[in-house]
Amino acid sequence: MRRGIAYVVLTLAAAICFAGSVSAQRMPERSLVRKGNRQFARERYELSADSYKQALESAPENFEATYDLGNALIRMEQYDKAEEVLTVAAADSLRSDEDRAEAYYNLGNAQFAQQKLREALASYRRSLELNPADMEAKYNYAYTKKLLDNQDQNQNQDQDQNQNQDQNQNQNQNQDQNQNQNQDQNQDQNDNGQNDQNRDQNDRDDQNDGNGGDDDRDGDEDQGDGRPRSGMSRQQQEQLLDAIQAQEDKTQDKIDEKKKGVLIKGRKNW
């Protein structure tokens, strides 16, 4: 009896093993995913990623292999590749909301690691829409939003500072231009004034050098350089005056001689 029972047990065990072997042959991706999970747990991330990739070669649409591969890539710090893989997993509409929420959450982590804060915020928001009770997703969403708000505030401040600097620079340039224009205008005015003075002096010199007009008729006026307007020098003018005075003296002497009746020799007899 015991032998019979033992035989039945052995027969059932063999049947189960045979069924498992047939199932593994039909769906090898499952065994590869389990193998990858064991390697992942031992922190052998590269080996686990290889197992997941082999599983996807057999079943390209397998959600578990895709999701687990994305997580392994995150641990390997290959964030750009992890983002690509997890984007595919999160878009699998055949999976439950909880599964897709997990995919969006890890997708947000991969984007956050690349400093893609706006993309990460959108992924965390989508994860919360699918699973509002996920506290870690709530925390990551709030933290990322705070970072974005600070970043936007700093950018606005930088823009304001740049605008103020540009305005100040434009004002300084305008002031410099106005100063240069004023200096040029003052220089032109000074040059014009000097030119006018030179022309006036030249006109006066030309008038002094000329012999016509009313100045020629007034021959006794001095021009300020020792020459009378008649063209005679001061010495010539004095000699003429002396001659006139001598003639007057001679005339006066003649008158006196006539009064006396004596003719003075050497003097002209009028």
mmCIF file of C-alpha atoms in Angstrom, residues 103-200:
data_model
loop_
_atom_site.group_PDB
_atom_site.id
_atom_site.type_symbol
_atom_site.label_atom_id
_atom_site.label_comp_id
_atom_site.label_asym_id
_atom_site.label_seq_id
_atom_site.Cartn_x
_atom_site.Cartn_y
_atom_site.Cartn_z
ATOM 1 C CA ALA A 103 6.258 52.767 -14.557
ATOM 2 C CA TYR A 104 5.486 56.505 -14.613
ATOM 3 C CA TYR A 105 7.042 56.920 -11.163
ATOM 4 C CA ASN A 106 10.337 55.315 -12.243
ATOM 5 C CA LEU A 107 10.186 57.202 -15.531
ATOM 6 C CA GLY A 108 10.040 60.416 -13.488
ATOM 7 C CA ASN A 109 13.093 59.276 -11.525
ATOM 8 C CA ALA A 110 15.072 58.682 -14.733
ATOM 9 C CA GLN A 111 14.092 62.123 -16.033
ATOM 10 C CA PHE A 112 14.858 63.812 -12.723
ATOM 11 C CA ALA A 113 18.355 62.284 -12.743
ATOM 12 C CA GLN A 114 18.909 63.986 -16.134
ATOM 13 C CA GLN A 115 17.736 67.350 -14.762
ATOM 14 C CA LYS A 116 14.636 67.174 -16.961
ATOM 15 C CA LEU A 117 12.549 68.677 -14.219
ATOM 16 C CA ARG A 118 9.487 69.589 -16.274
ATOM 17 C CA GLU A 119 9.319 66.120 -17.838
ATOM 18 C CA ALA A 120 9.810 64.496 -14.422
ATOM 19 C CA LEU A 121 7.043 66.632 -12.934
ATOM 20 C CA ALA A 122 4.652 65.500 -15.675
ATOM 21 C CA SER A 123 5.554 61.838 -15.064
ATOM 22 C CA TYR A 124 4.993 62.128 -11.297
ATOM 23 C CA ARG A 125 1.661 63.835 -11.955
ATOM 24 C CA ARG A 126 0.601 61.020 -14.284
ATOM 25 C CA SER A 127 1.644 58.454 -11.670
ATOM 26 C CA LEU A 128 -0.514 60.189 -9.055
ATOM 27 C CA GLU A 129 -3.463 60.299 -11.436
ATOM 28 C CA LEU A 130 -3.264 56.510 -11.752
ATOM 29 C CA ASN A 131 -2.499 55.890 -8.063
ATOM 30 C CA PRO A 132 -3.389 58.903 -5.847
ATOM 31 C CA ALA A 133 -2.408 57.028 -2.663
ATOM 32 C CA ASP A 134 1.283 56.760 -3.583
ATOM 33 C CA MET A 135 2.985 58.970 -0.961
ATOM 34 C CA GLU A 136 6.440 58.718 -2.549
ATOM 35 C CA ALA A 137 5.049 59.986 -5.832
ATOM 36 C CA LYS A 138 3.403 62.872 -3.957
ATOM 37 C CA TYR A 139 6.677 63.773 -2.275
ATOM 38 C CA ASN A 140 8.661 63.628 -5.534
ATOM 39 C CA TYR A 141 6.022 65.702 -7.286
ATOM 40 C CA ALA A 142 6.045 68.413 -4.598
ATOM 41 C CA TYR A 143 9.848 68.474 -4.405
ATOM 42 C CA THR A 144 10.263 68.742 -8.180
ATOM 43 C CA LYS A 145 7.638 71.500 -8.396
ATOM 44 C CA LYS A 146 9.458 73.483 -5.717
ATOM 45 C CA LEU A 147 12.719 73.206 -7.636
ATOM 46 C CA LEU A 148 11.014 74.381 -10.823
ATOM 47 C CA ASP A 149 9.411 77.346 -9.060
ATOM 48 C CA ASN A 150 12.786 78.410 -7.669
ATOM 49 C CA GLN A 151 14.381 77.935 -11.069
ATOM 50 C CA ASP A 152 11.742 80.066 -12.777
ATOM 51 C CA GLN A 153 12.093 82.740 -10.110
ATOM 52 C CA ASN A 154 15.857 82.853 -10.558
ATOM 53 C CA GLN A 155 15.476 83.054 -14.313
ATOM 54 C CA ASN A 156 13.055 85.958 -13.973
ATOM 55 C CA GLN A 157 15.472 87.742 -11.675
ATOM 56 C CA ASP A 158 18.303 87.173 -14.118
ATOM 57 C CA GLN A 159 16.162 88.508 -16.953
ATOM 58 C CA ASP A 160 15.271 91.595 -14.917
ATOM 59 C CA GLN A 161 18.926 92.170 -14.095
ATOM 60 C CA ASN A 162 19.898 91.762 -17.735
ATOM 61 C CA GLN A 163 17.187 94.199 -18.786
ATOM 62 C CA ASN A 164 18.334 96.722 -16.186
ATOM 63 C CA GLN A 165 21.921 96.315 -17.326
ATOM 64 C CA ASP A 166 20.883 96.806 -20.938
ATOM 65 C CA GLN A 167 18.889 99.919 -20.013
ATOM 66 C CA ASN A 168 21.788 101.340 -18.010
ATOM 67 C CA GLN A 169 24.167 100.583 -20.845
ATOM 68 C CA ASN A 170 21.864 102.285 -23.340
ATOM 69 C CA GLN A 171 21.534 105.303 -21.056
ATOM 70 C CA ASN A 172 25.301 105.540 -20.668
ATOM 71 C CA GLN A 173 25.741 105.271 -24.414
ATOM 72 C CA ASN A 174 23.145 107.998 -24.977
ATOM 73 C CA GLN A 175 24.846 110.216 -22.414
ATOM 74 C CA ASP A 176 28.210 109.656 -24.061
ATOM 75 C CA GLN A 177 26.733 110.447 -27.457
ATOM 76 C CA ASN A 178 25.100 113.617 -26.117
ATOM 77 C CA GLN A 179 28.345 114.698 -24.475
ATOM 78 C CA ASN A 180 30.246 114.066 -27.677
ATOM 79 C CA GLN A 181 27.672 116.004 -29.667
ATOM 80 C CA ASN A 182 27.797 118.907 -27.212
ATOM 81 C CA GLN A 183 31.584 118.899 -27.360
ATOM 82 C CA ASP A 184 31.482 118.870 -31.140
ATOM 83 C CA GLN A 185 28.957 121.712 -31.178
ATOM 84 C CA ASN A 186 31.029 123.765 -28.731
ATOM 85 C CA GLN A 187 34.142 123.104 -30.772
ATOM 86 C CA ASP A 188 32.320 124.161 -33.943
ATOM 87 C CA GLN A 189 31.074 127.308 -32.235
ATOM 88 C CA ASN A 190 34.555 128.121 -30.991
ATOM 89 C CA ASP A 191 35.987 127.492 -34.428
ATOM 90 C CA ASN A 192 33.308 129.646 -36.041
ATOM 91 C CA GLY A 193 33.895 132.420 -33.493
ATOM 92 C CA GLN A 194 37.629 132.298 -34.103
ATOM 93 C CA ASN A 195 37.056 132.339 -37.842
ATOM 94 C CA ASP A 196 34.777 135.373 -37.484
ATOM 95 C CA GLN A 197 37.417 137.160 -35.414
ATOM 96 C CA ASN A 198 40.057 136.368 -37.979
ATOM 97 C CA ARG A 199 37.844 137.639 -40.783
ATOM 98 C CA ASP A 200 37.125 140.840 -38.871
#
